[in-house]
Every structure is written in structure tokens, then in C-alpha cells.
Amino acid sequence: MEEILKVSNLSKGFPGVQALSNVDFTLNRGEILGLMGENGAGKSTLIKVMTGFYRRDSGDIHFDGQAVDFTSPNDAVRHGISTVYQEVNLLPQLTVAENIFIGRQPMKKRGGIDWRELNSRAENAVAKLDLDIDVTRPLNTYSVAVQQMVSIARALDISAKVLILDEPTSSLDAAEVEQLFTVMRRLKSEGISIVFITHFLDQVFAITDRITVLRSGKNAGEFTTEGLSRMDLISSMLGKEFEDLDASRWGSSLGTGEGDPLVSMNSVGKKGFIFPFDLTIRPGEVLGLAGLLGSGRTEIAQLLYGVEKPDEGVLQLNGQETALSSPRGAIDEGMGFCPEDRKEVGIIPELSVRENIILALQAKRGALRYIHRKEQEAIADKFIRALNIVTPSSDQLVKNLSGGNQQKVILARWLAAEPRLLILDEPTRGIDIGSKVEIQKLILELAKEGLALLFISSELDEVVRCSSRVAVLRDRQVIGELDGTDISESQIMKTIAETA
Amino acid sequence: MDGKLLQNPNPLTKRFLFVLAGLAAILLLNLIISPEFFQVSLHEDGKIRGNLINILNNGARVCILAVGMTLVYATGGIDLSVGSVMATAGAMAALMIRPGYLQGLPVANPQPPLLLIMAVPLLIAMLLGLINGALVALVRIQPIIATLIMMYSARGLAVLMVEGQTPTYHGVPFTKLGLGYFLGLPLPVWIAAAVFLITVLVTKRTALGVFIEAVGENRKASRYMGIRTRLITMGTYVFCGLCAGLAGLVHVAGESSTSPYNTGNMIELDAIAAVIIGGTMWGGRFTLAGSIVGALIIQSLSTTVYFQRWPYEYSLVFKAVVLIVVALIQSEKLRAYAAQGWASIKSRRAR
Ligand SMILES: Nc1ncnc2c1ncn2[C@@H]1O[C@H](COP(=O)(O)OP(=O)(O)OP(=O)(O)O)[C@@H](O)[C@H]1O
Ligand SMILES: [Mg+2]
């Protein structure tokens, strides 16, 4: 096998954190390599150091037989390494086409950007991913998933020798993942090497040839995918044994809640947003929302939380008819909303982990009932421990945390706010396999304590495991509700397919 | 302990030490050029005099403005109207102190209560701030445009109020606000110190400070958390207006007259510069202490130029130089280049 990218003895530290210590990493020509590890293991940092985003402290990088020292991600692109970083870094106000070609716009002979050429090439680029969108619309009119696909399209369009994808599938669903894999396989057959980072075990086993594992910034294992068992991979990542999850449905232990509904929505809808639907949630139950991307799950959450105003229907909270016109109103009613888009509506990057965790609770109490420093620290430390957030201290700025750990901070924020109704929109996105199970357990515990939960997840197994009831959506419409023994992945898929 | 301070991930802590060092450097430079710059003397009348006191006294207005500007800046806004609002407040005070000046009448006798002479202009200044805030937070006009509109309007208003004249009112009790002394120090210094301390207390002992930072950094996320983003934004402009009004009163009291054209002319730029030098981020973390030191840096430049009898234009050049240095320090690109250059020097040496 010929090595295309070889890293030896690489180290990189940040104040208070040794992100990588003496890491070796090899990528062969024409292979798909999985890079795995827990949240904060150093995967993204390794990618960023290799592509010139960060400067390394020590170590060597060889690319295509040459010692290299990229000075910037653009430098790496020029040499033939195209990367999709974990935090999608596109310009939301620009059109899809502009985002795909920014920095390398096709020019007219007499100067000026050739817009027609740019748009038609952009259409081609997204068509390769089977994405049917209008490339002349601003990027921010599309969902996180589409934005993720656009950033992949951009990386694919740069013809490169090496393609690096840092959690490209975190917000995609099965069909899109399959489409991406088809493209990846084609690139591989053309001799292009791909590094693929993900927390989805199924996906690594489906697509990779080899797997490299990092743990706490050090090499923890290198495997050939064929013949590797899930258990071996997981214990290499965690550094300890891990009891794999059975297919049991924990949610069934919850029953379907008792007493009067906390929330009941009757024919609530909004034109062009979501068709009228009915929903009830009782204290002590987890209502799962299942559906494909763009099926309207987040839209339901936004109507319930007052982000958007419905134009028809009745919302009752505790039996009282209520009209919510802002999140503030929803919070006063005891709601909490852990949103799916952590960058856009989640983290406050320049504030500390501690401040990010207490902010929702503080907002709920009001500015004048200040949570004192000691109490803030106690709350933050409690959740750092409970959710296993990897950070040198609660004073670390949240922007310096790894992606999965940022996600945990957002979750902690809403747990700390102690709502009666908690809306969780993709709460485990980007979270590693060990923590995922912990969070799922936590959801069950919260329900047992009497919380009402609305649980949205693209991962069907998670919805099936945790929900006491599941509402199925399709094309911005609630098309069915499952409970009891009816809840299974196959039944959900069937419901979605049947009404097609 | 020291190690902990430097390891503190809050970048503003390091930054503050740096700004403080900058102020020290400017003062030190003066010491080298002319040691008598530092002479401070206690006069028989119990007043302390000297250049250092002058810096504090003359810097008080920019300090007061910078406190309000800091909060606006932290929400991701800017207020260009503070100089004009100073003039409006000053004009209002003049009208109350000497209502008949156009007819050539002397100051009102008896004078209205001092509290009233202060309260009415301050209320007007807050109202102008409220208009700024509403334009920004409710109508969603860019802060720079909204407050530019106010900059023109409030200046116009000030001129209209006193019909383009410069009413004088020497010797009335109100002028103490700018000329009085307390415990040996000029009253403006005490006022600025009080504004600073109260603002620090209010922002740090309540959650208002962190709410302002959150709104500035991620308005949408703040809204999702239930922070009243529009209220917070408007509140900072109202407060900035209040500070401007106060600075205006201090200024016209010190002059014992209100010139609607000169009061606060171009001073908004000094206030903004002070905030930037202090290290407050546009939309994000703020440091009131940094802004105060920033304001003192600016003032000490002016005082130095004045004391050394250099032409006034020199102070403009010095301010520009300080801002250039600050901008260079903040530039990520430059830091990257520096790191790169340093690395290549190191590797060349190694070879
Ligand atoms: N700019 C930074 N400043 C300080 N610490 C950082 C910075 N970037 C990363 N780190 C730290 O380095 C460690 C590795 O982070 P990294 O982002 O590489 O993790 P990861 O493996 O990609 O995790 P995830 O699966 O959550 O994305 C973490 O502890 C993180 O907090
Ligand atoms: Mg990562």
C-alpha cells in the first residue's frame, strides 16, 4: 500500500489541555479510513493540525512523499487536501452556489464573475449528492442538513487527492448518508483517499477499510474494518469494556403517562410551515417525533415553544388555552428547548462553560435574582460530571470545547433550568457512543421524575428506545401515532412508506 | 497565584494588564521627557493640583461616555450620538438656569433646585437614548445609521434650543458640577468614579452583564433562552444616553456656558476609541475597567501634548498610533504571520 498522508509523533497543546500527544496517523492511497474516538479525543484537532488550521507543537507531516507544513487550510487545498470541518463554516447570507464556489468563482474572459456558469456548475455539484435545491437561494433558507450537504458538495467539487470529512453525517438521515457513501465509493475507485470521522458505528463499518482510534489525544488502536467486532472497536475507544445495548424498549416502562395532559395541541398549524396537527404530552411521558429530514419535526417544536406563531388551532397548557408569542412566554410556562442547531441558536462561544450552563436558569429567574458565583460553579460542576463534559475547568470558553462537548453544554443548560416540559431536538447529535447511552438513560430518568418530554431524533433506534409514544411525520404533516408494542423501527418506516 | 492569573482563559484579563501597561508607558515617557510633569501639589485651599489630576479631571467626560458606550458596544452596537446628546442636555440646563438670556436677562433668581436642573436634561438624554434603542431593537435599523441620524438631530435640537447662542451663567451653583472640589479632588472625577462603580456593581452583581454579553454574541440563542433581547438592547442605549447627558452637564458646568456647537463635538470618537483600546469586543465580552483605562490613555495623550506645548494636531497623530497598535494586536492574521515568521527563524537557526 502506498501512503499518501503520514503523520508521525504529532503533538498539539492548548492552554490547560494536551489535545494530541505523539500521535501517528497513516492514510493510504485509495482507501477510506475511519477516525474514531470519544468526544474530546482529539479527532478534529488532528484534522485541523494536518490541514494547517492550527500550528503543531511538534511532529512531522508527509503528504505524497514530501514533508509539508501547510500554513493555512487554503494552502492545504492548493496541495490537494479538501476538508469539511466539523463546524460548518459557510456564509449563511450568500446563495448556495456562491458558497460552493467562494474563492474560486468562474470568471468571464473580460473580467467579472460568470454567474450563469457558476450557478450551473453549482447545480451539477449538488445534483451529484441527489440534492434537489435551488442554488440561487440564500443558504440560510435551508435546514442544517441541507447546509451540511452543501459543504460536502463544496469539498467534493474541489478535485483533490485527499478528502477529509469531520462528522459530515451528523444531521443527515439514511437516504442522504447512502447518497454520500455512493459518491465516496466512486471517489475511492478513482484512487482518492478519504478520512471519515463519525460517531455512528454502523456507518464506519459500512464504508471504511481501516479504522484509527484516538483516546485522550493518544493513539489507541488501528484496525482493519473487515473482521473487527463492534465490541472491540468500542472498548478501544472507551478504554474499557462496554455493555452493548440490547434492542429493548426502555420507553415501554414509562407507560403512556398519567393524568391530564400538560400540553395539548388541537389542529395547530401554520401555512407554508406545517399542516394542522394534534398532539398531547402528559407528565411522565416521552413523546417521540419520527420522520425524515424536513418532515416537520423541528417545526412542531418551534410552534410549541413560541418561536413561530401558529395561524390556526388551539394550544392548551395544563388545560388552559394559551397563546405563546415568544420563547420567553414558553419558558414562563415551564418549558425548555434544547435546539438542534447548536451554532446558530445554542452556544454563546465567547462565554465560559459555566456561564453557558447557567444562562437559561438565570434568564428564567430574571436578571436581578443573580445566581452567585459559588452556586454557578456548583451547578456547572454538577453537570460537567453528570454529562462527562471534557473541559479543563468550568471557566473554559465554550468555543474551545470539542463539538460533542459543546452539545453536552447546551443539554446541561436546559437540564439546569429545570423545566416541566423539555423539548429535545437532536440532543445527541455529535455525541459519542458511550455518552449517548448515558443521555438516553437520563431522558428516561427525567420522565420517571415526572417531566414531560418531546424527543426529536433522526436516529430511529434512539426514538424507539426512549419514547413512550411516537408521532410519525411526513411532508410537514403528522401521519400517525404509535404506542406500546407498535413502536419499532420497522413500524415507523412502514408508516412513513405507506402513506406515500 | 500569578500563574493562575495568566492561565485565566478570559482573554480580557490579560488584555487589561496590557492596557494598564500602555497607560504606564505613556506616563513614563512623560517622566523621561520632563520630570516636572508628575508634580502634584496640595494648595492652601485644600485642592490637589497637577498634571495627573488634570488627566483625571479632563478625562472624566470621556470616562463617563465610555462607560455607556461599552455596554452598547458589547451588544454589537455603537452610539455616534453621544456628543450631540451632551449638547442637548447642556442646552436644556442653560434654558433652566437662564431662561431669559435671549432678552438679555441675567440668570434666574432664585435658581431652580439643582436637582431639577440636572434631572430634566438627563431625562431628555435618556429619551434620546430610548429613540436610538427603539430604532435599533424594534425597527432594526443598523446602529451606526440610527445613531448617525440622532447625531444630526440632537445637535440640531441643541442649536435650536438656544437659538445658536452661547448662554453663559458664571457663578451659579450648577457650575460646581464641573468646577467644584471634594476631598481635594475635582468633582467631575468623583462623578466619573461613581458612574463607573455603580455600573460595575449593577452589571456584575446582577445578571445584566452576562445578558448583555450573551445578546451581543448570539442574539438568537439568547432569545431561545428567554433573555429579553430587545429590552436589553434598548436598555443599553438608554443608559448610554444617560451617561451622555451627565457628561454634557459636567462639561457645560465646567465652562459655565453652553455652546451648542462645541459641546461634545467629536467626543464620541474618543469614547469609541477608549472602548476599543480597553479591549471590549464588538458584540461580546466587555470590560468597564478597560474602557476607563482606555479613556485615560486618550486623555493623557492630549494632556501630554498640551503640557509639552506641542501643536494640538500631535494628539490626533498619537491617538491614531495607539489605535493602530491596538488593531495590529487584535489582528489574527498578523499574529499568524508573526508565529509563522518566528517558526521559520527558529527552523533556519536549527539548520
Ligand atoms: N482552540 C482550542 N482551545 C483550547 N482547547 C481546545 C481547542 N480546540 C480543541 N481543544 C481541546 O482539545 C481536545 C480535543 O478536541 P477535539 O475537538 O479535537 O475533539 P474531537 O475528538 O473532535 O471531539 P468531538 O467528537 O466532540 O468532535 C478537547 O479537550 C478540546 O477541549
Ligand atoms: Mg470533533
Coordinates of C-alpha atoms in Angstrom, one line a residue, chain B:
Chain B
M1 CA -1.3 32.7 42.1
D2 CA 0.4 34.6 39.3
G3 CA 0.3 31.6 37.1
K4 CA -3.4 31.3 37.7
L5 CA -3.9 34.9 36.5
L6 CA -2.1 34.3 33.3
Q7 CA -3.8 31.0 32.7
N8 CA -7.2 32.6 33.2
P9 CA -8.9 31.8 29.9
N10 CA -10.8 35.1 30.0
P11 CA -8.8 37.0 27.4
L12 CA -9.9 40.3 28.8
T13 CA -7.8 39.7 32.0
K14 CA -4.6 39.6 30.0
R15 CA -5.8 42.4 27.9
F16 CA -6.5 44.6 30.8
L17 CA -2.9 44.2 32.2
F18 CA -1.7 45.1 28.7
V19 CA -3.8 48.3 28.5
L20 CA -2.7 49.2 32.0
A21 CA 0.9 48.8 30.9
G22 CA 0.2 51.0 27.9
L23 CA -1.0 53.8 30.2
A24 CA 2.0 53.4 32.4
A25 CA 4.3 53.6 29.3
I26 CA 2.8 56.9 28.2
L27 CA 3.2 58.3 31.7
L28 CA 6.7 57.0 31.9
L29 CA 7.6 58.6 28.6
N30 CA 6.5 61.9 30.1
L31 CA 8.6 61.3 33.1
I32 CA 11.6 60.9 30.9
I33 CA 10.9 64.0 28.8
S34 CA 10.1 66.2 31.7
P35 CA 10.0 65.0 35.2
E36 CA 8.0 68.0 36.3
F37 CA 5.1 66.5 34.5
F38 CA 4.4 64.5 37.6
Q39 CA 4.4 67.4 40.1
V40 CA 1.4 67.2 42.3
S41 CA 0.8 69.8 44.9
L42 CA -1.6 70.4 47.7
H43 CA -2.8 74.0 47.7
E44 CA -3.9 76.0 50.7
D45 CA -7.5 75.9 49.5
G46 CA -7.3 72.1 50.0
K47 CA -7.2 71.4 46.3
I48 CA -4.7 69.0 44.8
R49 CA -3.3 70.2 41.5
G50 CA -1.0 68.8 38.9
N51 CA -1.0 67.1 35.5
L52 CA -2.1 63.8 36.9
I53 CA -5.1 65.4 38.4
N54 CA -5.7 67.3 35.1
I55 CA -5.8 64.0 33.2
L56 CA -8.4 62.6 35.6
N57 CA -10.4 65.8 35.6
N58 CA -10.4 66.4 31.9
G59 CA -10.7 62.7 31.2
A60 CA -13.9 62.5 33.3
R61 CA -16.2 63.2 30.5
V62 CA -14.8 60.6 28.1
C63 CA -14.7 58.2 31.0
I64 CA -18.4 58.7 31.7
L65 CA -19.2 58.4 28.0
A66 CA -17.0 55.3 27.7
V67 CA -19.0 53.5 30.4
G68 CA -22.2 53.8 28.5
M69 CA -20.6 53.2 25.2
T70 CA -19.0 50.0 26.5
L71 CA -22.4 48.4 27.1
V72 CA -23.8 49.5 23.7
Y73 CA -20.6 48.2 22.0
A74 CA -20.9 44.9 23.8
T75 CA -24.4 44.3 22.4
G76 CA -23.0 44.7 19.0
G77 CA -24.0 48.3 18.6
I78 CA -22.4 51.7 18.6
D79 CA -23.6 55.1 19.6
L80 CA -22.4 58.0 17.4
S81 CA -24.9 60.5 19.0
V82 CA -23.3 60.9 22.5
G83 CA -21.5 64.1 21.7
S84 CA -24.7 65.7 20.3
V85 CA -26.8 64.4 23.3
M86 CA -24.2 66.1 25.6
A87 CA -25.0 69.3 23.8
T88 CA -28.8 68.8 24.0
A89 CA -28.5 68.2 27.8
G90 CA -26.3 71.2 28.2
A91 CA -28.7 73.4 26.2
M92 CA -31.6 72.2 28.4
A93 CA -29.6 73.1 31.5
A94 CA -28.9 76.5 30.2
L95 CA -32.5 77.2 29.5
M96 CA -33.4 76.3 33.0
I97 CA -30.6 78.3 34.6
R98 CA -31.1 81.4 32.4
P99 CA -34.5 81.2 30.7
G100 CA -34.5 84.8 29.6
Y101 CA -31.0 85.1 28.2
L102 CA -32.3 85.9 24.7
Q103 CA -33.9 89.0 26.1
G104 CA -30.5 89.8 27.7
L105 CA -31.8 88.9 31.1
P106 CA -29.4 87.6 33.7
V107 CA -29.6 84.1 35.3
A108 CA -32.9 83.3 37.0
N109 CA -33.0 84.4 40.6
P110 CA -33.7 82.4 42.6
Q111 CA -32.2 79.4 40.7
P112 CA -34.4 76.3 40.2
P113 CA -33.3 73.5 42.5
L114 CA -30.1 71.9 41.4
L115 CA -31.6 68.5 41.3
L116 CA -34.2 69.8 38.8
I117 CA -31.6 71.4 36.6
M118 CA -29.9 68.0 36.5
A119 CA -33.0 65.8 36.2
V120 CA -34.7 67.4 33.3
P121 CA -31.7 67.3 30.9
L122 CA -30.9 63.8 32.0
L123 CA -34.4 62.7 31.3
I124 CA -34.2 64.2 27.8
A125 CA -30.9 62.5 27.2
M126 CA -32.5 59.2 28.2
L127 CA -35.4 59.8 25.9
L128 CA -33.0 60.4 23.0
G129 CA -31.2 57.2 24.0
L130 CA -34.6 55.4 24.0
I131 CA -35.2 56.6 20.5
N132 CA -31.8 55.2 19.5
G133 CA -32.6 51.9 21.2
A134 CA -36.1 51.7 19.6
L135 CA -34.7 52.3 16.1
V136 CA -32.1 49.6 16.6
A137 CA -34.0 47.0 18.5
L138 CA -37.5 47.4 17.2
V139 CA -37.2 49.0 13.8
R140 CA -34.0 47.1 13.2
I141 CA -32.0 49.9 11.7
Q142 CA -28.3 49.4 11.7
P143 CA -26.9 51.0 14.9
I144 CA -24.4 53.1 13.0
I145 CA -27.2 54.6 10.9
A146 CA -29.7 55.0 13.7
T147 CA -27.3 56.9 15.9
L148 CA -25.9 58.9 13.0
I149 CA -29.5 60.2 12.5
M150 CA -29.6 61.0 16.2
M151 CA -26.2 62.6 16.0
Y152 CA -27.5 65.2 13.5
S153 CA -30.9 65.5 15.1
A154 CA -29.7 66.0 18.7
R155 CA -27.1 68.5 17.6
G156 CA -29.8 70.4 15.6
L157 CA -32.1 70.3 18.6
A158 CA -29.4 71.7 20.9
V159 CA -28.7 74.6 18.5
L160 CA -32.5 75.3 18.1
M161 CA -33.0 75.3 21.9
V162 CA -30.5 78.1 22.5
E163 CA -31.1 79.6 19.0
G164 CA -27.5 79.3 18.1
Q165 CA -26.3 81.4 21.0
T166 CA -23.9 80.6 23.8
P167 CA -25.7 81.4 27.1
T168 CA -23.3 82.0 29.9
Y169 CA -24.1 81.5 33.6
H170 CA -21.0 82.1 35.7
G171 CA -21.1 81.6 39.4
V172 CA -24.4 79.8 39.7
P173 CA -24.4 76.7 42.0
F174 CA -24.8 74.4 39.0
T175 CA -21.3 75.2 37.8
K176 CA -19.9 73.4 40.8
L177 CA -20.7 70.2 38.9
G178 CA -17.7 71.0 36.7
L179 CA -15.6 73.3 38.8
G180 CA -16.2 72.1 42.4
Y181 CA -13.8 70.1 44.6
F182 CA -14.5 67.4 47.1
L183 CA -11.8 66.0 49.4
G184 CA -9.1 67.7 47.4
L185 CA -10.2 66.2 44.1
P186 CA -12.3 67.8 41.3
L187 CA -16.0 66.9 41.4
P188 CA -16.0 65.5 37.8
V189 CA -13.5 62.9 38.9
W190 CA -15.9 61.8 41.7
I191 CA -18.8 61.7 39.3
A192 CA -16.9 59.6 36.8
A193 CA -15.8 57.3 39.6
A194 CA -19.3 56.9 40.8
V195 CA -20.7 56.2 37.4
F196 CA -18.0 53.6 36.8
L197 CA -18.5 51.9 40.2
I198 CA -22.3 51.8 40.1
T199 CA -22.2 50.4 36.6
V200 CA -19.7 47.7 37.6
L201 CA -21.9 46.8 40.6
V202 CA -25.1 46.7 38.6
T203 CA -23.7 44.7 35.7
K204 CA -21.6 42.3 37.9
R205 CA -23.9 41.8 40.9
T206 CA -26.9 41.1 38.7
A207 CA -27.1 39.0 35.6
L208 CA -27.4 42.1 33.4
G209 CA -23.7 42.0 32.4
V210 CA -23.8 38.4 31.2
F211 CA -27.1 39.0 29.5
I212 CA -25.6 41.9 27.6
E213 CA -22.7 39.8 26.5
A214 CA -24.9 36.9 25.5
V215 CA -27.2 39.2 23.5
G216 CA -24.2 40.7 21.8
E217 CA -22.7 37.5 20.9
N218 CA -25.6 35.4 19.8
R219 CA -28.9 37.3 19.8
K220 CA -30.9 34.3 18.5
A221 CA -29.6 31.9 21.1
S222 CA -30.3 34.4 23.8
R223 CA -33.8 34.7 22.7
Y224 CA -34.2 31.0 22.8
M225 CA -33.0 31.0 26.4
G226 CA -35.7 33.5 27.3
I227 CA -33.4 36.6 27.6
R228 CA -35.4 39.7 26.7
T229 CA -33.1 40.7 23.9
R230 CA -34.9 43.8 22.7
L231 CA -35.3 45.1 26.3
I232 CA -31.6 44.6 27.0
T233 CA -30.5 46.2 23.7
M234 CA -32.8 49.2 24.3
G235 CA -31.7 49.5 27.9
T236 CA -28.1 49.9 26.9
Y237 CA -28.9 52.8 24.5
V238 CA -31.0 54.5 27.2
F239 CA -28.1 54.1 29.7
C240 CA -25.7 55.4 27.1
G241 CA -27.9 58.4 26.6
L242 CA -28.0 58.9 30.4
C243 CA -24.2 58.8 30.5
A244 CA -24.0 61.3 27.6
G245 CA -26.4 63.6 29.4
L246 CA -24.3 63.5 32.5
A247 CA -21.1 64.1 30.6
G248 CA -22.8 67.0 29.0
L249 CA -23.8 68.6 32.3
V250 CA -20.3 68.2 33.6
H251 CA -18.9 69.8 30.5
V252 CA -21.2 72.9 30.4
A253 CA -20.9 73.3 34.1
G254 CA -17.1 73.4 33.8
E255 CA -17.4 76.0 31.0
S256 CA -20.1 77.9 32.9
S257 CA -21.7 78.3 29.5
T258 CA -23.4 76.1 26.8
S259 CA -22.1 76.3 23.3
P260 CA -24.5 74.2 21.3
Y261 CA -21.9 73.7 18.5
N262 CA -18.8 72.9 20.5
T263 CA -20.2 70.9 23.4
G264 CA -19.2 67.3 22.8
N265 CA -18.1 67.9 19.3
M266 CA -16.2 64.8 18.0
I267 CA -16.0 63.5 21.5
E268 CA -18.0 60.4 20.5
L269 CA -14.9 59.2 18.6
D270 CA -12.8 59.5 21.8
A271 CA -15.4 57.4 23.7
I272 CA -15.4 54.8 21.0
A273 CA -11.6 54.7 20.9
A274 CA -11.5 54.3 24.6
V275 CA -13.8 51.3 24.5
I276 CA -11.8 49.7 21.7
I277 CA -8.4 50.3 23.4
G278 CA -9.9 48.9 26.6
G279 CA -10.5 45.6 24.9
T280 CA -14.3 45.3 24.8
M281 CA -15.4 43.1 22.0
W282 CA -17.9 44.4 19.5
G283 CA -20.8 42.1 20.4
G284 CA -19.4 40.1 23.3
R285 CA -17.3 40.4 26.4
F286 CA -16.9 43.8 27.9
T287 CA -14.6 45.4 30.4
L288 CA -15.6 48.7 32.1
A289 CA -12.2 48.9 33.8
G290 CA -10.5 48.5 30.4
S291 CA -12.6 51.3 28.9
I292 CA -11.7 53.7 31.8
V293 CA -8.0 53.0 31.3
G294 CA -8.6 53.4 27.6
A295 CA -10.2 56.8 28.2
L296 CA -7.3 57.8 30.5
I297 CA -4.8 56.8 27.8
I298 CA -6.5 59.1 25.3
Q299 CA -6.7 61.9 27.8
S300 CA -3.1 61.5 28.9
L301 CA -2.1 61.8 25.2
S302 CA -3.9 65.1 25.0
T303 CA -2.6 66.4 28.3
T304 CA 1.0 65.4 27.3
V305 CA 0.7 67.3 24.0
Y306 CA -0.7 70.3 25.9
F307 CA 1.9 70.3 28.6
Q308 CA 4.8 69.9 26.2
R309 CA 3.3 72.8 24.2
W310 CA 3.3 70.7 21.1
P311 CA 0.8 71.6 18.4
Y312 CA -2.7 70.2 19.1
E313 CA -2.6 68.1 15.9
Y314 CA 0.1 65.9 17.6
S315 CA -2.6 64.5 19.9
L316 CA -4.6 63.3 16.8
V317 CA -1.5 61.6 15.5
F318 CA -0.8 59.9 18.8
K319 CA -4.4 58.7 19.1
A320 CA -4.1 57.2 15.6
V321 CA -0.8 55.5 16.6
V322 CA -2.4 53.9 19.7
L323 CA -5.3 52.7 17.7
I324 CA -3.0 51.2 15.0
V325 CA -1.1 49.3 17.7
V326 CA -4.4 48.0 19.2
A327 CA -5.7 47.0 15.8
L328 CA -2.5 45.2 15.0
I329 CA -2.5 43.3 18.3
Q330 CA -6.1 42.2 17.6
S331 CA -5.4 41.1 14.0
E332 CA -5.4 37.4 13.9
K333 CA -3.8 37.5 10.5
L334 CA -0.8 39.4 11.9
R335 CA -0.5 37.1 14.8
A336 CA -0.5 34.2 12.4
Y337 CA 2.2 35.8 10.3
A338 CA 4.2 36.6 13.4
A339 CA 4.0 33.0 14.5
Q340 CA 5.0 31.8 11.0
G341 CA 7.9 34.2 10.8
W342 CA 9.1 33.1 14.3
A343 CA 8.8 29.5 13.3
S344 CA 10.8 30.0 10.2
I345 CA 13.5 31.9 12.0
K346 CA 13.7 29.0 14.5
S347 CA 13.9 26.4 11.9
R348 CA 16.6 28.4 10.0
R349 CA 18.6 28.6 13.2
A350 CA 18.2 24.8 13.7
R351 CA 19.7 24.2 10.3

